[in-house]
Amino acid sequence: MRRRPKILAALAALALPIAAIGVSSSGPPAEASTPAPGLAAAFQSAAQQYGVPESVLLAVSYAETRWDDHQGKSSTSGGFGPMHLTAGDPSALVERSAGQKLAKGDSLRTLYEASDLTGLDPVALRNDAAANVAGGAAVLASYQKSLGLPVGAATSPASWYAAVASYSGATNKVGASAFADDVYTILARGAARTTNTGQQVSMPAVAATPERDQLSRLKLAAGAKDSAGVECPSGLACESLPAPYQKTGDAATDYGNHDLANRPKTGKVDYIVIHDTEGGWQGTLNLVQDPTYVSWQYTMRSSDGHTWQHVKADDVAWHAGNWYVNMHSIGIEHEGFAAQGATWYTEALYRNSARLVKYLAKKNNIPLDRAHIIGHDQVPGTIPSTVAGMHWDPGPYWDWEHYFDLLGAPIYGHKIFPVRTGSIVTIKPGFASNVQVVTDCVTAGTACAPQGTNFVYLRQAPDDAAPLVKDLGLRPGSSASTTQVSDIGARAAAGSQYVVAQRSGDWVAVWYLGALAWFKSPASAPDAFAKPGLVVKPKAGKVTVPVYGRAYPEQAAYPAGIPYQAVTPLQYSIGAGQAYPVGDATIETDYYRATTFDGQPPTDHVQVLGKDRYYQIWFGHRMAYVRAADVDLRPAF
């Protein structure tokens, strides 16, 4: 129902992040341990040369890029290297020599500021990671000096709060303090990871109570220009930009672009749907203000995570392409292009999105797991004819594992439980090192630039040369799935769950779309881990069980004046002997009737509740629903 088109765009840059580790909340301030050669040594050297505590320099870089260098390519906000030194609009970069003064209005182009402070050429600052780190240290130190605060590698990390806030480039207190608070959270936890270039960098946890009162020295505006009534956490720069609810023609059914409701009374909120915009943020904001278009609850900017709210959480936005999911979800659009990945999916975007999702999940009692915090690519088709046209964003380059680390709900399984026939496995392939072959990002038939991916391929046999599994909904013929960037037919994404059907050496077969699907998961480097949970199996005597794209009520539940919404099975089915994990056993069987402008109960703007129960299950790449009457609910082996 009512979904917008998405436009495939060209691939741009690389970023290969994995999760942060190590938490400590006590002990004296500490600097990083003696580093290995390479990037770690560059942080140590720059900290000493420019008088910045090494832990602060490491934490700022981690908050900006997680220490990745993007191989000399810019982010969407024109930032380069591990320190994300900014050079203005990345589409209109102007080369400048060292020593050439900044033009008026260029104060946030920190790459050129770093060039002035270090004497290093802007090209080196863009392309050489060590030079970039030195430039970032020089900029941080200059901010500290300008605020009249002490400089020195041995100074307390707590005394650098305002300088760190300045480094964010935010123009208001909300954005600046949110970035600084993230940096000090990273300091408190510590971090360690391998960067996209294979550099191992670590930062021990540091106990430092930031001097937040320093923020007043920056003389920043209070916050967003219009934050009245927004449903956002206090640490997120968020403003209101309402989507129109108005008539678009003479008929009662001519209206847009969302529906008024009273959730959870008219249907509880079960899901938060992660979208990408497939366009820039300004164009996206223009679209959501068009009453003849569709809607979503929030839009988030890539460069800094700035957020606009368009539709209240208790109203129903038109964003998922599935009315049942619309009824029960909140949609968040993230500025970016699914085929470009890390250029647009910035650390600021991930962190602020996680901040918003945690707030919304707590407010609406939504579990923080991959069955409820879902990608648009997990939303099922409503009936067989709509399956092939469903969306695939945020795509293979969205780092679900890092995202759930930020949510405080890491994707996990248990090594202590054996992966055996009948057990549930959770897919967790890593991200940085999981560089799968993906094609057609720019040119048909051409491989996409390598970068980390969030999935493993599923094959028809335990062999690397075996064809990928089939998805009869996406490819109605008998052809196998492909490696095309938009083809999700044979992808098991991070956090998704399946039931093991067989094992053969390093290979694991799971039940997937009614058939066997194989992926390699050697014991030495597993891509899946066992996890307890519930599964559904066809009731005894049933040869097949239908699956559905929505959990609508039975015909008898509809009162007079409200037409029955047919419950139509999809083209898939569950065979005898198969099993699928349960994502949610407590969903509502309902239909929210909202078809006319400002309609009134009892025939419009009313929830129809049914008695025929359904379970949400992990079925293929997308989720699906099964009738409770058709299956048995059991613990996994």
Coordinates of C-alpha atoms in Angstrom, one line a residue, residues 124-628:
A124 CA 48.7 14.7 2.1
L125 CA 46.1 15.4 4.8
R126 CA 43.5 13.8 2.6
N127 CA 45.4 10.7 1.5
D128 CA 47.9 9.9 4.2
A129 CA 46.5 8.5 7.4
A130 CA 49.4 9.6 9.6
A131 CA 49.3 13.2 8.2
N132 CA 45.5 13.2 8.8
V133 CA 45.9 12.2 12.4
A134 CA 48.6 14.9 12.9
G135 CA 46.2 17.5 11.3
G136 CA 43.4 16.4 13.6
A137 CA 45.6 16.7 16.7
A138 CA 46.7 20.2 15.6
V139 CA 43.1 21.3 15.1
L140 CA 42.0 20.0 18.5
A141 CA 44.9 21.7 20.2
S142 CA 44.1 25.0 18.5
Y143 CA 40.5 24.8 19.8
Q144 CA 41.8 24.1 23.3
K145 CA 44.2 27.1 23.2
S146 CA 41.5 29.4 21.8
L147 CA 39.3 28.6 24.8
G148 CA 42.1 29.5 27.2
L149 CA 42.4 25.9 28.4
P150 CA 45.6 24.0 29.2
V151 CA 47.3 22.1 26.4
G152 CA 49.6 19.1 26.8
A153 CA 49.7 15.4 26.3
A154 CA 49.6 14.9 30.0
T155 CA 46.7 17.2 30.7
S156 CA 43.5 15.6 32.1
P157 CA 41.2 14.2 29.4
A158 CA 38.3 15.7 31.4
S159 CA 39.4 19.2 30.6
W160 CA 39.0 18.8 26.8
Y161 CA 35.2 18.7 26.7
A162 CA 34.7 22.1 24.9
A163 CA 37.5 21.5 22.4
V164 CA 36.0 18.1 21.6
A165 CA 32.5 19.7 21.2
S166 CA 34.0 22.2 18.8
Y167 CA 35.6 19.5 16.7
S168 CA 32.1 18.2 15.9
G169 CA 31.4 21.3 13.8
A170 CA 27.9 21.5 15.3
T171 CA 26.3 24.9 15.3
N172 CA 24.1 24.3 18.4
K173 CA 24.6 23.0 21.9
V174 CA 22.6 19.9 21.4
G175 CA 24.7 18.6 18.5
A176 CA 28.0 19.7 20.0
S177 CA 27.3 18.2 23.4
A178 CA 25.9 15.0 21.8
F179 CA 29.2 14.5 19.9
A180 CA 31.3 15.3 23.0
D181 CA 29.3 12.9 25.2
D182 CA 29.8 10.2 22.6
V183 CA 33.5 10.7 22.8
Y184 CA 33.6 10.5 26.5
T185 CA 31.4 7.4 26.5
I186 CA 34.0 5.8 24.2
L187 CA 36.7 7.0 26.6
A188 CA 34.9 5.3 29.5
R189 CA 34.5 2.0 27.6
G190 CA 37.7 1.8 25.7
A191 CA 37.8 0.4 22.2
A192 CA 39.9 -2.0 20.0
R193 CA 39.5 -3.0 16.4
T194 CA 41.1 -3.7 13.1
T195 CA 40.7 -0.8 10.6
N196 CA 39.7 -1.1 7.0
T197 CA 43.4 -1.2 6.1
G198 CA 44.2 -3.9 8.5
Q199 CA 45.7 -1.6 11.2
Q200 CA 45.2 -2.8 14.8
V201 CA 44.4 0.0 17.1
S202 CA 43.4 -0.1 20.8
M203 CA 42.5 2.4 23.5
P204 CA 42.2 1.3 27.1
A205 CA 39.3 2.6 29.1
V206 CA 39.8 5.9 30.8
A207 CA 37.9 7.2 33.8
A208 CA 37.3 10.9 33.1
T209 CA 34.4 13.0 34.3
P210 CA 34.0 15.6 31.5
E211 CA 33.9 19.3 32.4
R212 CA 30.6 19.9 30.7
D213 CA 30.3 23.5 32.0
Q214 CA 33.0 24.4 29.5
L215 CA 30.3 24.2 26.8
S216 CA 29.2 27.8 27.7
R217 CA 32.5 29.1 26.4
L218 CA 31.5 28.1 22.8
K219 CA 28.5 30.5 22.8
L220 CA 26.4 28.2 20.6
A221 CA 22.7 28.5 19.9
A222 CA 20.5 26.4 22.2
G223 CA 19.4 23.8 19.7
A224 CA 17.2 23.1 16.7
K225 CA 15.2 26.0 15.3
D226 CA 11.9 24.3 16.0
S227 CA 11.9 21.4 18.5
A228 CA 8.5 22.0 19.9
G229 CA 6.5 18.8 20.3
V230 CA 9.1 16.5 18.8
E231 CA 9.3 12.9 20.1
C232 CA 13.1 12.6 20.3
P233 CA 15.7 11.9 23.0
S234 CA 17.2 15.0 24.7
G235 CA 20.7 14.3 23.3
L236 CA 19.5 14.4 19.6
A237 CA 19.4 17.5 17.5
C238 CA 15.8 17.1 16.3
E239 CA 13.2 19.4 14.9
S240 CA 9.6 19.3 13.7
L241 CA 8.7 19.3 10.0
P242 CA 5.2 18.0 9.9
A243 CA 3.9 15.9 7.0
P244 CA 0.6 17.2 5.7
Y245 CA -2.6 15.5 6.6
Q246 CA -5.1 17.1 4.1
K247 CA -7.5 16.5 1.3
T248 CA -6.1 16.3 -2.2
G249 CA -9.3 16.1 -4.2
D250 CA -13.1 16.1 -3.8
A251 CA -13.7 12.5 -2.8
A252 CA -13.3 11.5 0.9
T253 CA -10.6 9.0 -0.2
D254 CA -8.5 11.8 -1.9
Y255 CA -6.2 12.7 0.9
G256 CA -2.6 12.4 2.1
N257 CA -0.1 11.6 3.3
H258 CA -0.6 9.5 6.4
D259 CA -3.4 8.4 8.7
L260 CA -4.4 9.7 12.1
A261 CA -4.6 7.0 14.8
N262 CA -4.3 6.5 18.5
R263 CA -1.6 3.8 18.9
P264 CA -1.3 1.7 20.9
K265 CA -5.1 1.7 21.4
T266 CA -5.6 1.3 17.7
G267 CA -2.7 -1.1 17.3
K268 CA 0.5 -1.5 19.2
V269 CA 3.8 -0.5 17.7
D270 CA 5.9 -3.7 17.2
Y271 CA 8.6 -2.6 14.7
I272 CA 11.0 0.2 13.9
V273 CA 11.8 0.1 10.1
I274 CA 15.2 1.3 9.0
H275 CA 15.1 2.9 5.5
D276 CA 17.5 4.8 3.4
T277 CA 16.4 7.7 1.3
E278 CA 18.0 7.0 -2.1
G279 CA 18.4 10.7 -2.3
G280 CA 19.7 13.8 -0.5
W281 CA 18.1 15.0 2.7
Q282 CA 16.7 18.2 1.2
G283 CA 14.9 16.4 -1.6
T284 CA 13.6 13.9 0.9
L285 CA 12.2 16.6 3.1
N286 CA 10.5 18.1 0.1
L287 CA 8.9 14.8 -0.7
V288 CA 7.5 14.2 2.8
Q289 CA 5.8 17.6 2.7
D290 CA 3.9 16.7 -0.5
P291 CA 0.4 15.6 0.4
T292 CA 0.1 13.5 -2.8
Y293 CA 3.2 11.5 -1.8
V294 CA 3.9 9.1 1.1
S295 CA 5.2 9.6 4.6
W296 CA 7.5 8.3 7.4
Q297 CA 8.0 9.4 10.9
Y298 CA 11.6 10.6 10.8
T299 CA 14.4 11.7 8.4
M300 CA 18.0 11.7 9.5
R301 CA 20.9 13.6 7.8
S302 CA 24.0 11.6 7.0
S303 CA 26.7 14.2 7.8
D304 CA 25.7 14.8 11.4
G305 CA 22.6 12.7 12.3
H306 CA 20.4 15.8 12.5
T307 CA 16.8 14.6 12.6
W308 CA 13.4 15.9 11.5
Q309 CA 10.1 14.4 12.8
H310 CA 7.2 14.4 10.3
V311 CA 4.5 12.1 11.7
K312 CA 3.7 11.4 15.4
A313 CA 4.5 7.9 16.6
D314 CA 0.8 7.2 17.5
D315 CA -0.2 8.0 13.9
V316 CA 0.3 5.6 10.9
A317 CA 2.8 6.7 8.2
W318 CA 2.8 5.2 4.7
H319 CA 6.3 3.9 4.4
A320 CA 6.7 0.1 4.5
G321 CA 4.8 -1.0 1.4
N322 CA 2.7 -3.3 3.6
W323 CA -0.3 -1.9 5.4
Y324 CA -0.1 -4.4 8.3
V325 CA 3.5 -3.4 8.9
N326 CA 2.6 0.3 8.6
M327 CA -0.1 -0.2 11.2
H328 CA 2.5 -1.5 13.6
S329 CA 5.7 0.4 12.9
I330 CA 7.7 3.6 13.0
G331 CA 9.7 4.4 9.9
I332 CA 13.1 6.2 10.0
E333 CA 14.6 7.4 6.7
H334 CA 18.4 7.7 6.7
E335 CA 20.0 9.9 4.1
G336 CA 22.0 7.6 1.8
F337 CA 22.1 5.2 -1.1
A338 CA 22.0 1.4 -0.5
A339 CA 24.5 0.7 -3.3
Q340 CA 27.0 3.2 -2.0
G341 CA 27.1 2.1 1.6
A342 CA 29.7 3.6 3.9
T343 CA 30.1 7.0 2.1
W344 CA 26.6 7.8 3.4
Y345 CA 26.3 5.5 6.4
T346 CA 28.5 7.6 8.6
E347 CA 29.4 7.0 12.2
A348 CA 27.3 10.1 13.2
L349 CA 24.3 8.6 11.4
Y350 CA 24.7 5.2 13.1
R351 CA 25.2 6.8 16.6
N352 CA 22.3 9.2 16.3
S353 CA 20.0 6.6 14.8
A354 CA 20.8 4.3 17.6
R355 CA 20.1 7.1 20.1
L356 CA 16.6 7.7 18.5
V357 CA 15.8 4.0 18.2
K358 CA 16.6 3.3 21.8
Y359 CA 14.3 6.1 22.9
L360 CA 11.4 5.0 20.6
A361 CA 11.9 1.3 21.6
K362 CA 11.7 2.1 25.3
K363 CA 8.7 4.4 24.9
N364 CA 6.8 1.8 22.8
N365 CA 8.0 -1.4 24.6
I366 CA 9.7 -2.7 21.4
P367 CA 12.3 -5.4 21.9
L368 CA 15.8 -4.4 20.7
D369 CA 16.3 -7.4 18.4
R370 CA 16.5 -8.1 14.7
A371 CA 12.9 -9.4 14.7
H372 CA 11.6 -5.9 15.7
I373 CA 14.3 -3.4 14.6
I374 CA 14.1 -4.3 11.0
G375 CA 15.3 -3.2 7.6
H376 CA 12.9 -2.2 4.9
D377 CA 14.3 -5.3 3.1
Q378 CA 12.7 -7.5 5.8
V379 CA 9.1 -6.3 5.2
P380 CA 7.2 -9.1 3.3
G381 CA 5.0 -8.6 0.3
T382 CA 1.3 -8.5 1.1
I383 CA 0.1 -10.9 -1.6
P384 CA 2.0 -13.0 -4.2
S385 CA 1.9 -10.2 -6.8
T386 CA 3.6 -7.6 -4.6
V387 CA 6.5 -9.7 -3.4
A388 CA 8.8 -9.0 -6.3
G389 CA 8.3 -5.2 -6.0
M390 CA 9.2 -4.9 -2.3
H391 CA 12.2 -2.8 -1.3
W392 CA 15.8 -3.9 -0.4
D393 CA 17.1 -1.0 1.5
P394 CA 19.2 -0.2 3.6
G395 CA 21.1 -2.8 1.6
P396 CA 24.1 -5.1 2.0
Y397 CA 26.4 -2.4 3.4
W398 CA 24.4 -1.4 6.5
D399 CA 26.4 -2.6 9.5
W400 CA 23.8 -4.3 11.6
E401 CA 26.3 -5.7 14.0
H402 CA 27.8 -2.3 14.8
Y403 CA 24.3 -0.8 15.0
F404 CA 23.1 -3.3 17.6
D405 CA 26.3 -2.7 19.6
L406 CA 25.4 0.9 19.7
L407 CA 21.8 0.0 20.7
G408 CA 23.3 -1.9 23.7
A409 CA 21.8 -5.1 22.4
P410 CA 24.6 -6.9 20.6
I411 CA 23.8 -9.6 18.0
Y412 CA 25.0 -12.8 19.6
G413 CA 24.8 -16.5 19.8
H414 CA 26.5 -19.1 22.0
K415 CA 29.6 -21.0 21.2
I416 CA 28.9 -23.2 24.1
F417 CA 25.8 -24.6 22.3
P418 CA 26.7 -26.9 19.4
V419 CA 25.3 -26.0 16.0
R420 CA 23.4 -29.2 15.3
T421 CA 20.3 -30.4 13.5
G422 CA 17.3 -28.7 15.0
S423 CA 19.1 -25.9 16.7
I424 CA 18.4 -22.2 16.0
V425 CA 21.4 -20.3 14.6
T426 CA 21.9 -16.5 14.5
I427 CA 23.9 -15.2 11.6
K428 CA 26.9 -13.1 12.6
P429 CA 29.6 -13.0 9.9
G430 CA 31.5 -9.9 11.1
F431 CA 31.5 -6.9 8.8
A432 CA 34.9 -5.6 7.9
S433 CA 36.3 -9.0 6.9
N434 CA 33.1 -10.2 5.3
V435 CA 33.7 -8.8 1.8
Q436 CA 31.2 -10.7 -0.4
V437 CA 31.0 -10.4 -4.1
V438 CA 28.3 -7.9 -5.1
T439 CA 27.6 -6.7 -8.6
D440 CA 25.6 -4.0 -10.5
C441 CA 26.2 -1.1 -8.1
V442 CA 27.2 1.1 -11.1
T443 CA 27.2 -1.0 -14.2
A444 CA 25.2 -4.1 -15.0
G445 CA 27.3 -7.2 -14.7
T446 CA 30.3 -5.4 -13.1
A447 CA 31.5 -6.1 -9.6
C448 CA 31.0 -3.4 -7.0
A449 CA 34.0 -1.9 -5.2
P450 CA 34.9 -4.2 -2.3
Q451 CA 33.7 -3.3 1.1
G452 CA 32.3 -5.0 4.2
T453 CA 28.9 -6.7 3.9
N454 CA 26.3 -7.7 6.4
F455 CA 25.3 -11.2 5.0
V456 CA 26.4 -14.6 3.9
Y457 CA 25.3 -16.2 0.6
L458 CA 23.0 -19.3 0.7
R459 CA 23.6 -22.1 -1.9
Q460 CA 21.7 -25.0 -3.2
A461 CA 24.5 -27.5 -2.2
P462 CA 27.5 -27.5 0.2
D463 CA 29.9 -26.3 -2.4
D464 CA 31.3 -22.9 -3.2
A465 CA 30.5 -23.5 -6.9
A466 CA 26.9 -24.4 -6.3
P467 CA 24.2 -22.0 -7.5
L468 CA 22.6 -19.6 -5.1
V469 CA 19.2 -20.7 -3.7
K470 CA 16.0 -19.7 -5.5
D471 CA 13.4 -17.2 -4.4
L472 CA 10.2 -17.9 -6.3
G473 CA 8.7 -14.6 -5.2
L474 CA 11.5 -12.5 -6.5
R475 CA 12.1 -14.7 -9.6
P476 CA 8.9 -16.5 -10.4
G477 CA 10.7 -18.8 -12.8
S478 CA 13.1 -21.5 -11.8
S479 CA 16.3 -19.4 -12.0
A480 CA 18.7 -19.0 -9.1
S481 CA 19.3 -15.8 -7.2
T482 CA 22.1 -13.5 -8.3
T483 CA 24.8 -11.4 -6.8
Q484 CA 23.1 -8.2 -8.0
V485 CA 23.2 -5.5 -5.2
S486 CA 19.4 -5.4 -5.1
D487 CA 18.8 -9.2 -5.1
I488 CA 18.2 -10.3 -1.5
G489 CA 16.9 -13.8 -2.6
A490 CA 19.9 -15.7 -1.3
R491 CA 21.2 -13.6 1.6
A492 CA 21.1 -14.4 5.3
A493 CA 21.8 -11.1 7.0
A494 CA 23.5 -10.4 10.3
G495 CA 21.1 -11.1 13.2
S496 CA 18.7 -13.2 11.2
Q497 CA 17.8 -16.7 12.6
Y498 CA 17.3 -20.1 11.0
V499 CA 16.8 -23.7 12.0
V500 CA 19.6 -26.1 11.2
A501 CA 18.5 -28.9 8.9
Q502 CA 21.8 -30.7 8.1
R503 CA 25.6 -30.4 8.5
S504 CA 28.3 -31.4 6.1
G505 CA 31.9 -30.6 7.2
D506 CA 32.2 -26.8 7.3
W507 CA 28.8 -26.3 5.7
V508 CA 25.5 -25.8 7.5
A509 CA 22.1 -26.3 5.8
V510 CA 19.1 -24.3 7.2
W511 CA 15.4 -24.2 6.2
Y512 CA 14.9 -21.1 4.0
L513 CA 11.8 -20.3 1.9
G514 CA 10.6 -23.9 2.2
A515 CA 13.8 -25.5 1.0
L516 CA 17.4 -26.3 2.1
A517 CA 19.9 -23.5 1.9
W518 CA 23.7 -24.0 2.6
F519 CA 26.3 -21.6 3.9
K520 CA 29.9 -22.2 5.0
S521 CA 30.5 -21.8 8.7
P522 CA 33.8 -23.5 9.7
A523 CA 34.5 -24.1 13.4
S524 CA 37.6 -22.0 13.1
A525 CA 35.8 -18.9 11.8
P526 CA 32.0 -19.5 12.3
D527 CA 29.4 -17.2 10.6
A528 CA 26.6 -18.5 12.8
F529 CA 26.1 -19.4 16.5
A530 CA 23.5 -21.4 18.3
K531 CA 20.9 -19.7 20.4
P532 CA 17.9 -20.9 22.4
G533 CA 14.4 -20.1 21.2
L534 CA 11.0 -21.2 19.9
V535 CA 10.3 -22.7 16.5
V536 CA 7.2 -23.6 14.5
K537 CA 6.6 -26.9 12.8
P538 CA 3.7 -28.0 10.7
K539 CA 1.0 -29.8 12.8
A540 CA 1.0 -33.6 12.4
G541 CA -0.7 -34.7 9.2
K542 CA -0.1 -31.4 7.3
V543 CA 1.9 -31.8 4.2
T544 CA 2.4 -28.0 3.7
V545 CA 1.6 -24.9 5.7
P546 CA 0.9 -21.6 4.0
V547 CA 2.8 -18.4 5.0
Y548 CA 1.4 -14.9 4.8
G549 CA 2.6 -11.3 4.4
R550 CA 0.2 -9.9 7.0
A551 CA -1.8 -11.1 10.0
Y552 CA -5.3 -9.9 9.2
P553 CA -8.5 -11.0 11.1
E554 CA -10.8 -13.8 10.0
Q555 CA -13.9 -12.8 8.0
A556 CA -16.3 -13.2 11.0
A557 CA -14.4 -10.4 12.9
Y558 CA -15.4 -7.6 10.6
P559 CA -18.5 -5.6 11.7
A560 CA -21.1 -4.4 9.3
G561 CA -19.8 -1.5 7.1
I562 CA -16.2 -2.7 7.0
P563 CA -15.3 -4.8 4.0
Y564 CA -13.5 -8.1 4.7
Q565 CA -9.8 -8.0 3.9
A566 CA -8.9 -11.3 2.3
V567 CA -6.1 -13.3 4.0
T568 CA -4.1 -14.5 0.9
P569 CA -1.2 -16.9 1.2
L570 CA 2.1 -16.0 -0.4
Q571 CA 3.7 -18.3 -3.0
Y572 CA 5.8 -20.0 -0.4
S573 CA 5.0 -22.8 2.1
I574 CA 6.5 -24.7 4.9
G575 CA 6.8 -28.4 4.2
A576 CA 6.4 -31.3 6.6
G577 CA 9.5 -31.8 8.8
Q578 CA 10.7 -28.2 8.4
A579 CA 11.1 -25.7 11.2
Y580 CA 11.4 -21.9 11.4
P581 CA 12.4 -19.7 14.4
V582 CA 9.7 -17.5 15.9
G583 CA 10.4 -13.8 15.9
D584 CA 7.3 -12.8 17.9
A585 CA 4.5 -15.0 19.3
T586 CA 2.4 -12.1 20.6
I587 CA 1.5 -10.1 17.5
E588 CA -2.0 -8.7 17.1
T589 CA -4.4 -10.1 14.5
D590 CA -6.0 -6.9 13.3
Y591 CA -6.8 -4.4 10.6
Y592 CA -6.8 -0.7 11.1
R593 CA -9.5 0.7 8.8
A594 CA -8.5 4.1 7.6
T595 CA -9.6 4.9 4.1
T596 CA -11.2 8.4 4.2
F597 CA -10.1 11.8 5.3
D598 CA -10.9 12.4 8.9
G599 CA -13.0 9.3 9.0
Q600 CA -14.8 8.3 12.2
P601 CA -15.7 5.1 14.0
P602 CA -17.4 2.7 13.8
T603 CA -16.7 2.3 10.1
D604 CA -13.4 4.2 9.7
H605 CA -10.3 5.0 11.7
V606 CA -11.1 1.9 13.8
Q607 CA -9.2 -1.3 14.7
V608 CA -10.8 -4.6 13.7
L609 CA -9.5 -7.3 16.1
G610 CA -9.5 -11.0 15.2
K611 CA -9.3 -14.2 17.2
D612 CA -7.3 -16.2 14.6
R613 CA -3.8 -16.0 16.0
Y614 CA -0.6 -15.7 14.0
Y615 CA 3.1 -15.9 14.7
Q616 CA 5.8 -13.8 13.1
I617 CA 8.6 -16.1 11.9
W618 CA 12.0 -15.9 10.3
F619 CA 11.4 -17.4 6.9
G620 CA 13.8 -16.2 4.2
H621 CA 15.5 -12.8 4.0
R622 CA 12.2 -11.3 4.9
M623 CA 9.9 -12.1 7.8
A624 CA 6.6 -13.8 7.4
Y625 CA 3.5 -14.8 9.4
V626 CA 1.9 -18.2 10.0
R627 CA -1.4 -19.1 11.5
A628 CA -1.1 -20.6 15.0

